[in-house]
Short mmCIF file of C-alpha atoms and ligand atoms in Angstrom, two decimals:
data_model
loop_
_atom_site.label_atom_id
_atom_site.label_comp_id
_atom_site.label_asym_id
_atom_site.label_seq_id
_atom_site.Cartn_x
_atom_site.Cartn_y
_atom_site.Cartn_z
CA UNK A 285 0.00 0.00 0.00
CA UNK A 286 1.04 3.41 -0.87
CA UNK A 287 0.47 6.76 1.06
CA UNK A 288 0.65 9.82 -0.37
CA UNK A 289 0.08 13.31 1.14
CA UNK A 290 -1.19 16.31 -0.74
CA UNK A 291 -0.38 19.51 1.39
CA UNK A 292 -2.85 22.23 0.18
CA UNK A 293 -1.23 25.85 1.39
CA UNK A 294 -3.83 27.65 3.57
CA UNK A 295 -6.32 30.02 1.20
CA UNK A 296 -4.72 33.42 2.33
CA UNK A 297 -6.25 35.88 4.57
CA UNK A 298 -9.28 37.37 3.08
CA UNK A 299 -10.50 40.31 4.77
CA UNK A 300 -13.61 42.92 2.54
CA UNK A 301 -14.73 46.36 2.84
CA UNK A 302 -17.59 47.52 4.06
CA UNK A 303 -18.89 50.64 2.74
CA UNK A 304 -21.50 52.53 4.83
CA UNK A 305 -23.65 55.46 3.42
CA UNK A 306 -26.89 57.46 1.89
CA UNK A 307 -27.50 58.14 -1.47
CA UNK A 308 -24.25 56.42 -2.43
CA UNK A 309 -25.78 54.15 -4.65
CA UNK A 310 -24.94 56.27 -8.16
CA UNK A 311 -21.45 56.89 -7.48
CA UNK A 312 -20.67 52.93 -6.37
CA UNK A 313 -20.13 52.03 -9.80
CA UNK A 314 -16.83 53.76 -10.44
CA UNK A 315 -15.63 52.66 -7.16
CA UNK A 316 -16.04 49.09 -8.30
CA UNK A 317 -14.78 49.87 -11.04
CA UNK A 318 -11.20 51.42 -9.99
CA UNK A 319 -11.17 47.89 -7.25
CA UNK A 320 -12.09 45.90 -10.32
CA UNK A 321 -10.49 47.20 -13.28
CA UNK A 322 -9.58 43.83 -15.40
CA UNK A 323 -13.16 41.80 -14.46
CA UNK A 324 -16.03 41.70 -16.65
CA UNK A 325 -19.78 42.42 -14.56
CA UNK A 326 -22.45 40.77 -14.41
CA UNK A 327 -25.51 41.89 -12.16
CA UNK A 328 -27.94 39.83 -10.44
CA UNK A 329 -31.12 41.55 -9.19
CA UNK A 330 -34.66 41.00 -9.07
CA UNK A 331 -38.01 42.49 -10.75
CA UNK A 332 -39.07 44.93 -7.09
CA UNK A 333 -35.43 46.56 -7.43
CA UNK A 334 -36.14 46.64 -11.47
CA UNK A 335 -39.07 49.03 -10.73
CA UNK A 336 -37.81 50.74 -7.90
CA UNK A 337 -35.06 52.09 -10.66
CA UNK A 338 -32.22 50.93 -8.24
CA UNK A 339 -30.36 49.06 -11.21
CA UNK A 340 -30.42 52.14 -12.90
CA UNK A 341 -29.11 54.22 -10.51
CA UNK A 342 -25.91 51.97 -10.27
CA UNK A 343 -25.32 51.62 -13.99
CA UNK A 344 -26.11 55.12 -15.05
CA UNK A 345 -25.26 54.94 -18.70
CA UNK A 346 -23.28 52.09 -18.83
CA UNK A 347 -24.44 48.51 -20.30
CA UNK A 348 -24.14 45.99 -18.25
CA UNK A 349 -25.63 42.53 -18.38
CA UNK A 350 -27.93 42.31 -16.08
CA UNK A 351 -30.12 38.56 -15.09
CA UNK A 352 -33.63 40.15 -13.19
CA UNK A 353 -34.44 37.02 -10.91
CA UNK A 354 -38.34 37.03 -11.42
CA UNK A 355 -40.95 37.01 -9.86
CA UNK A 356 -38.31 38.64 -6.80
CA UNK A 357 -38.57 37.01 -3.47
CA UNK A 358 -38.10 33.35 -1.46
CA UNK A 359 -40.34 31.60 -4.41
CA UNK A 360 -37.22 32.02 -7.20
CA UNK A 361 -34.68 30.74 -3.98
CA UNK A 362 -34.34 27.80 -5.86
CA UNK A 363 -31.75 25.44 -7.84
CA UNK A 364 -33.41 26.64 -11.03
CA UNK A 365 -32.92 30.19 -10.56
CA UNK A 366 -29.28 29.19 -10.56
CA UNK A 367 -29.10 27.18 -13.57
CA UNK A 368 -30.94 29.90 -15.29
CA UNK A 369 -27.91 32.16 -14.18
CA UNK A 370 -25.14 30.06 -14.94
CA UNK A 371 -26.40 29.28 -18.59
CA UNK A 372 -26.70 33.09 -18.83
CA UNK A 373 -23.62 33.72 -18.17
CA UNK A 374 -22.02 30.99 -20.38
CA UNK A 375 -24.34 32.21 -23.42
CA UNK A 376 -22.62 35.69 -22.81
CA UNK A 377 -19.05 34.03 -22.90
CA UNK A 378 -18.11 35.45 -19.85
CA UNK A 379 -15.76 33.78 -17.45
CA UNK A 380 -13.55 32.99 -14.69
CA UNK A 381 -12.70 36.88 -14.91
CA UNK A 382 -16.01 38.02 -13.90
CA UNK A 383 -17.24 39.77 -11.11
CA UNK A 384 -21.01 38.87 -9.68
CA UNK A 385 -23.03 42.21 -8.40
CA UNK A 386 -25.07 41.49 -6.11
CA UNK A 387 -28.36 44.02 -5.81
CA UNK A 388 -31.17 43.56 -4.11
CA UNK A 389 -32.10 41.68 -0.35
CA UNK A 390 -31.79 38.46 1.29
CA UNK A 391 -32.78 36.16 -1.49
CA UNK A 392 -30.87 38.12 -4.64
CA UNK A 393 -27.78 38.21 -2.16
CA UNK A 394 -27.52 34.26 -0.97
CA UNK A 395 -28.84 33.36 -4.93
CA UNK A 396 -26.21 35.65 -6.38
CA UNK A 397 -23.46 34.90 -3.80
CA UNK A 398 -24.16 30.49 -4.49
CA UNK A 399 -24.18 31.10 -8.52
CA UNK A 400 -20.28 32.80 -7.75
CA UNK A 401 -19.56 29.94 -5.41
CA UNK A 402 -20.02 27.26 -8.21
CA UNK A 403 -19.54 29.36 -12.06
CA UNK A 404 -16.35 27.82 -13.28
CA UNK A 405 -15.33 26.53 -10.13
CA UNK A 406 -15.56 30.06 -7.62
CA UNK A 407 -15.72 33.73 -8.98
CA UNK A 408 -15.32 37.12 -6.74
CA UNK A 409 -18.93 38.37 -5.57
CA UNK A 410 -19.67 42.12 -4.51
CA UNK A 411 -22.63 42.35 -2.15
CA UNK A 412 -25.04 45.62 -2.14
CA UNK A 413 -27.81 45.12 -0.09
CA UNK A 414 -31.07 47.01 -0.70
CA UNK A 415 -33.83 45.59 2.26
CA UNK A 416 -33.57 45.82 5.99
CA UNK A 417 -32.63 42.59 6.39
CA UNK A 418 -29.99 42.18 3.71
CA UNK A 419 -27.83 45.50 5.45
CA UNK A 420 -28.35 43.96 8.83
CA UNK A 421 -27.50 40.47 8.47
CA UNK A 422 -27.99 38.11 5.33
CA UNK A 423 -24.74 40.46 3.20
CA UNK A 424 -22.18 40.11 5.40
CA UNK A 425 -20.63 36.90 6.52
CA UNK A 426 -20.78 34.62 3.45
CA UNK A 427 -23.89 32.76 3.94
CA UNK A 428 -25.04 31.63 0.34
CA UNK A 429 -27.63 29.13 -0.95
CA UNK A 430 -31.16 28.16 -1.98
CA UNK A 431 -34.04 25.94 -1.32
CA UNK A 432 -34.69 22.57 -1.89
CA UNK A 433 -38.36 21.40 -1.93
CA UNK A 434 -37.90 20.03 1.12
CA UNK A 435 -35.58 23.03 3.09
CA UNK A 436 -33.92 26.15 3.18
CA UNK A 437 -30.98 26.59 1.96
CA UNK A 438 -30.35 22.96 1.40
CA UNK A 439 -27.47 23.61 -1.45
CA UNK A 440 -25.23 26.12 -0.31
CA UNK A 441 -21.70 27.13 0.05
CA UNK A 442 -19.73 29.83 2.31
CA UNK A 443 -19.38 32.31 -0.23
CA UNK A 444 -17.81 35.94 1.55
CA UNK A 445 -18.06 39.03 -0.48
CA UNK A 446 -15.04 41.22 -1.93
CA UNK A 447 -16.84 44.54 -0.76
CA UNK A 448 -20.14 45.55 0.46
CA UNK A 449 -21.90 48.76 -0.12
CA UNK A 450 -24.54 49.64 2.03
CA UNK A 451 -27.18 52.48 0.85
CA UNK A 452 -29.49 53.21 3.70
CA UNK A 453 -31.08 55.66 1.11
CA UNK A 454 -32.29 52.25 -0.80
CA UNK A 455 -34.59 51.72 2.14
CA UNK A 456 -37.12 54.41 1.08
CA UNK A 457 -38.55 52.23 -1.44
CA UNK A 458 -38.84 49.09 0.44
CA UNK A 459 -42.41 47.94 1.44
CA UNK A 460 -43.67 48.58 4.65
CA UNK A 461 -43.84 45.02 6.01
CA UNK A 462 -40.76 44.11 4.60
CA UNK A 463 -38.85 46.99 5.77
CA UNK A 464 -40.15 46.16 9.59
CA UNK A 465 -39.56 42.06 9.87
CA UNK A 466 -36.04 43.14 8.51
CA UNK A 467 -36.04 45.41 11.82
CA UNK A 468 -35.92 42.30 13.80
CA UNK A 469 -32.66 41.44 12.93
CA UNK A 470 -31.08 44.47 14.42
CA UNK A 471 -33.13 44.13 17.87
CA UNK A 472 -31.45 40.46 17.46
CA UNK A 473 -27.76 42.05 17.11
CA UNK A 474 -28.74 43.97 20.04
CA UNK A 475 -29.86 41.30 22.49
CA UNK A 476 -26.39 39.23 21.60
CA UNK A 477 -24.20 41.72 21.82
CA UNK A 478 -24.63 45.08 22.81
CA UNK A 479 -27.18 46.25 25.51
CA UNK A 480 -26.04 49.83 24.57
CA UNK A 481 -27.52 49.60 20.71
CA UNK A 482 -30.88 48.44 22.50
CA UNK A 483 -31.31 50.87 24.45
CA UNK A 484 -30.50 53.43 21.53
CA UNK A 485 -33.16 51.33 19.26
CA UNK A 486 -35.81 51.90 21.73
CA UNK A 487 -35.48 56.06 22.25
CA UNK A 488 -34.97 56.22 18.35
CA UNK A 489 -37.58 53.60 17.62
CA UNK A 490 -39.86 56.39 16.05
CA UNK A 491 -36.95 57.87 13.98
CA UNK A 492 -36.73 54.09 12.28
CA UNK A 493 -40.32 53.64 11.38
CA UNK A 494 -39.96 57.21 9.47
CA UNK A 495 -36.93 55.67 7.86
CA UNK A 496 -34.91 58.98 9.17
CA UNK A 497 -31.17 57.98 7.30
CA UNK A 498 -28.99 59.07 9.82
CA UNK A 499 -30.74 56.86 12.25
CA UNK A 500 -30.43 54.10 10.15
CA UNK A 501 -26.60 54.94 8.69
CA UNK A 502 -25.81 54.47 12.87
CA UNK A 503 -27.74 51.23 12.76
CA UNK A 504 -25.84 50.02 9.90
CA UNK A 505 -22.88 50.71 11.33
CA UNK A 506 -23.22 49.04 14.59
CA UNK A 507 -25.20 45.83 12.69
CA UNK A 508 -22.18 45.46 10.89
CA UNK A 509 -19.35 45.07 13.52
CA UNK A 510 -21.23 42.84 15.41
CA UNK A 511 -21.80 40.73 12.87
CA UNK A 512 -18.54 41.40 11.18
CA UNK A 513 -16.25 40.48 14.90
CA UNK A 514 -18.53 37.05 15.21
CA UNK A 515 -17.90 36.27 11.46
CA UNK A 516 -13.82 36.83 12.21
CA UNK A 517 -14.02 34.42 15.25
CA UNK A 518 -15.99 31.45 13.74
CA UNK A 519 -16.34 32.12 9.68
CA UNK A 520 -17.78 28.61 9.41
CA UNK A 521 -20.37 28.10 12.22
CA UNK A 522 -18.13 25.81 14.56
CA UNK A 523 -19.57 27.27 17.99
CA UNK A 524 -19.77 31.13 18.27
CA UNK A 525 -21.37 32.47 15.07
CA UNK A 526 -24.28 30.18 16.22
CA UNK A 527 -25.21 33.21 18.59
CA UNK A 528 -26.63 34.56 15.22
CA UNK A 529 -28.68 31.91 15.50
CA UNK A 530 -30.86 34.29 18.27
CA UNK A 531 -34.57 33.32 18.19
CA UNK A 532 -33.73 31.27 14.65
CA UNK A 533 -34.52 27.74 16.27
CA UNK A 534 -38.01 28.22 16.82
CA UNK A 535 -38.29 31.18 14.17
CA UNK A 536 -37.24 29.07 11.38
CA UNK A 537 -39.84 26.01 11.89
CA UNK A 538 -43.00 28.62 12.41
CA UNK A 539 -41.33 29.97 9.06
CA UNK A 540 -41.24 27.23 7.11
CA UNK A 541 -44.67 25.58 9.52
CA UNK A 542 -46.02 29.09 7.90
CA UNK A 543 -45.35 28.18 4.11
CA UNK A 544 -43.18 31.52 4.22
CA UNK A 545 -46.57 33.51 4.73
CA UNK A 546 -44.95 34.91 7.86
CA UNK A 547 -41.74 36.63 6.87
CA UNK A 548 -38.14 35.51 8.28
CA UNK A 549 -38.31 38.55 10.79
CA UNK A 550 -41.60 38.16 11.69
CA UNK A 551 -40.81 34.30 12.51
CA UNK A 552 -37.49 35.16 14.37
CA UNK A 553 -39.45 37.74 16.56
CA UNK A 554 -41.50 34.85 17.18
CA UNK A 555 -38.78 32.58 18.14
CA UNK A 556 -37.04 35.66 20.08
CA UNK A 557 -40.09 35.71 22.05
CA UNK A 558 -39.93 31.73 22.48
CA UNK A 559 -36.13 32.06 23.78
CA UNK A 560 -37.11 34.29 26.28
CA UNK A 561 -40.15 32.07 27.54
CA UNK A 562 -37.24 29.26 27.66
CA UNK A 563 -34.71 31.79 29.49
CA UNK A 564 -37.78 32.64 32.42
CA UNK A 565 -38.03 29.23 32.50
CA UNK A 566 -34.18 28.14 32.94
CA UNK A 567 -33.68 30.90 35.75
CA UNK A 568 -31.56 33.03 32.82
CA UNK A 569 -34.53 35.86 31.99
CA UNK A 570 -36.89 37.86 33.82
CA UNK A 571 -40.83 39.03 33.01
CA UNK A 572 -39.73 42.22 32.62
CA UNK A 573 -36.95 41.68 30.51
CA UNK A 574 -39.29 40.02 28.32
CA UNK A 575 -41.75 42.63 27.86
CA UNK A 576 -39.23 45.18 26.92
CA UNK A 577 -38.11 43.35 24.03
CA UNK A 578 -42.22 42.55 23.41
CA UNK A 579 -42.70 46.32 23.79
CA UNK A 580 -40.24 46.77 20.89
CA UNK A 581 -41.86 44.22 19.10
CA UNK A 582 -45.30 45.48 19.47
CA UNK A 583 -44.32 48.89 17.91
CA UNK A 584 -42.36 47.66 15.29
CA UNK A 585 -45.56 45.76 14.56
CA UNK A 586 -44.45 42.29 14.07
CA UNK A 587 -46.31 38.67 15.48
CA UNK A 588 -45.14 37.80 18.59
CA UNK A 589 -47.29 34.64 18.61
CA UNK A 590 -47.29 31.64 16.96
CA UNK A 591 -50.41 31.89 14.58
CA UNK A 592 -53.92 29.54 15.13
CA UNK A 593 -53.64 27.92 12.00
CA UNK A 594 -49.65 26.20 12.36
CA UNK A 595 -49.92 22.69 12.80
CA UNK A 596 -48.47 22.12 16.37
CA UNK A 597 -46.69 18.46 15.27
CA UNK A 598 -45.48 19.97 12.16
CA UNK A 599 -43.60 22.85 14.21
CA UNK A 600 -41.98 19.90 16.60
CA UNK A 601 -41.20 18.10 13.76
CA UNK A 602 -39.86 21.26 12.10
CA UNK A 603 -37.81 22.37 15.28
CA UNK A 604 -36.51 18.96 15.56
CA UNK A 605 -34.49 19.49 11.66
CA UNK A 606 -33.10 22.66 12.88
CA UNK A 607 -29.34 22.68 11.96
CA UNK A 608 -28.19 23.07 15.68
CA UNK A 609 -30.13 19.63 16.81
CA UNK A 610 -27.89 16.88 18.14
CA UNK A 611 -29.52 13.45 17.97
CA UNK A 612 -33.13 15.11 16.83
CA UNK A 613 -33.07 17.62 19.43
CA UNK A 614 -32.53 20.97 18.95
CA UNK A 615 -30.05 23.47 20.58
CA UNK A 616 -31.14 26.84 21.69
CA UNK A 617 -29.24 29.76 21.76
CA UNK A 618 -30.09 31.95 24.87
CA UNK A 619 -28.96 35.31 26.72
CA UNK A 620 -28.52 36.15 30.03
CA UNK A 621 -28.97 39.82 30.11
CA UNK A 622 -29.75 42.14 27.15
CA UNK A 623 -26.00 42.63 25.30
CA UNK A 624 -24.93 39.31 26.23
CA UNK A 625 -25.12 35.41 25.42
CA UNK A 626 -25.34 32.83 27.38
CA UNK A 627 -22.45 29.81 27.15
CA UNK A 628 -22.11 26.77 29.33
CA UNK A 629 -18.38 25.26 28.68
CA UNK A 630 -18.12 27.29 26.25
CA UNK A 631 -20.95 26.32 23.89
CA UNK A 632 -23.55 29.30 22.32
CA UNK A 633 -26.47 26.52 21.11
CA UNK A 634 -27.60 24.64 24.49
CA UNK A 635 -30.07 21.72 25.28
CA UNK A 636 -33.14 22.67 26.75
CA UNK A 637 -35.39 20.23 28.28
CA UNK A 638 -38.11 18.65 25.95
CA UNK A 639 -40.72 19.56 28.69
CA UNK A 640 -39.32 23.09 28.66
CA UNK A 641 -39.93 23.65 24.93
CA UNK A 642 -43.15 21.90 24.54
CA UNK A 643 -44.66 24.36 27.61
CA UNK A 644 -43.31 27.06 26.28
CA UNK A 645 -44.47 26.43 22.51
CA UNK A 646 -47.82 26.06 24.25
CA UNK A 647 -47.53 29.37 25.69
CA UNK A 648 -46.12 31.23 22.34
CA UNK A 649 -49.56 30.75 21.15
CA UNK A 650 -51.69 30.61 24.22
CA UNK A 651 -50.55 34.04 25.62
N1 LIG B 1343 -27.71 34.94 9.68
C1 LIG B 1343 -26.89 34.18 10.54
C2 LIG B 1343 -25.48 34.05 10.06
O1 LIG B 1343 -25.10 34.70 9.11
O2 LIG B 1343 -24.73 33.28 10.61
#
């Protein structure tokens, strides 16, 4: 027998820009430009951003291929979608020199960001989020992927961006509901990591529903290195990053329990809801603790119970799948004061008794 060992040299250091700003969006193109002189573009977007005149705005004159993902939203998160991309992008002859563009939310973002995973083995992706929850969370990090029929983000691939350019000014066109389940993930940042930006989203909680861009530039901003310094310590989702994971364990199932009626924010404040239930119940929360983060809830006008109609086994079932379960049951990941998360021996996503959840399920949509 014959052993042979392939040393692969470790992928150097990658580290991205993050670019932070109002009414930006028309003068973005020549910066990626002057990063990206020698790369051909090719923009991925959907049909809301199409009519909002965002692509537009970031082209000017210029002609640049563009693939409109249609109709826009978690419906076209699918492996099709991404053929339909590649193929494009053979049948314009472009390749490994080409640089994806990234415009739109959540779903153009982690659609986008998988097609530059796999085109010709890897190409560079630029990320410019346009939604609430794409600035907040779903651009940075490298999270990319898409549906199967049976679960999110089934096919998928750590993916992280060259540069990110956030326009708060992109904002003013998103729809109202959108624009406040995307809220949620902010409030989340908050309750992980920094009592300081909670407090600051309460008093300036009216300035955010009016959309008021310096508020939200300063919300950017600290969205950005908290979710930036977790990304640096655990890029992969080892241990830490699973603190992102905030209010995602029961969120996700009432999600998907939901057939995506209920947005991904409005499910997480759900399942934010359903953490703290869990932490008054372990001795790690307080009542009152709880209804200050309901209060917040309440105003930004999201569900903070789990609707009549969602099939109570379906949601166990659905909890039991999440990606932090161990032996079919699930990890939560809990705080234990507002700014900080919880670890036992150093671990972020914790057992919970199956009594525990199943009481406090019950009382998610009994309250
Ligand atoms: N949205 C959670 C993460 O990026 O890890």
């Amino acid at each position: 027998m014959t052993e042979l060992k392939i040393t692969i040299p470790s992928a150097k250091q990658a580290s991205y820009t993050i670019t932070i700003g109002t009414e930006i969006l028309a003068s973005v193109w020549l910066q990626i430009d002057e990063q990206f002189p020698n790369q051909s573009k090719f923009i991925i977007t959907d049909e809301n951003l199409v009519n909002a005149g965002h692509p537009k705005k970031l082209t000017g004159d210029r002609e640049i291929t563009t693939f409109v993902i249609k109709p826009a939203g978690e419906i076209s998160k699918n492996i099709k979608t991404v053929i339909s991309i590649i193929e494009e992008m053979e049948k314009c002859a472009l390749g490994r020199d080409t640089l994806i563009v990234a415009l739109g939310g959540g779903t153009v973002g982690d659609i986008a960001g998988f097609a530059a995973s796999i085109f010709k083995r890897g190409i560079p992706v630029l990320q410019i989020p346009t939604t609430t929850v794409a600035q907040a969370d779903s651009a940075i990090g490298g999270k990319t992927g898409v549906d199967s029929t049976l679960s999110k983000n089934a096919f998928g691939a750590f993916w992280h961006p060259v540069g990110v350019y956030i326009d708060v000014g992109t904002l003013k066109t998103l729809d109202e509901r959108q624009y406040r389940a995307g809220l949620i993930e902010s409030v989340k940042h908050a309750l992980i990591a920094n009592g300081e930006y909670f407090d600051f989203l309460e008093k300036n909680l009216d300035a955010i529903l009016s959309r008021d861009t310096d508020v939200l530039e300063t919300m950017a901003i600290h969205n950005c290195k908290i979710k930036g310094s977790v990304v640096e310590l655990d890029p992969l989702e080892k241990n830490q990053r699973r603190m992102l994971n905030y209010g995602h364990t029961i969120g996700h199932a009432v999600e998907q329990a939901s057939g995506f009626e209920l947005l991904h924010g409005e499910s997480i404040a759900i399942g934010i809801i359903g953490a703290g239930l869990i932490e008054i119940e372990t001795g790690l929360g307080t009542n009152d603790r709880l209804k200050r983060i309901q209060t917040i809830f309440e105003k930004i006008d999201v569900p903070t119970e789990i609707p009549e109609n969602l099939e109570e086994k379906k949601l166990v079932k659905l909890i039991k799948h999440d990606k932090k379960a161990v032996q079919h049951w699930p990890r939560f990941v809990l705080i234990d004061k507002i700014g900080h998360i919880h670890q036992k021996n150093g671990q972020y996503a914790l057992e919970v008794e199956r009594e525990i959840v199943e009481k406090v399920i019950n009382k998610l949509k009994k309250r």
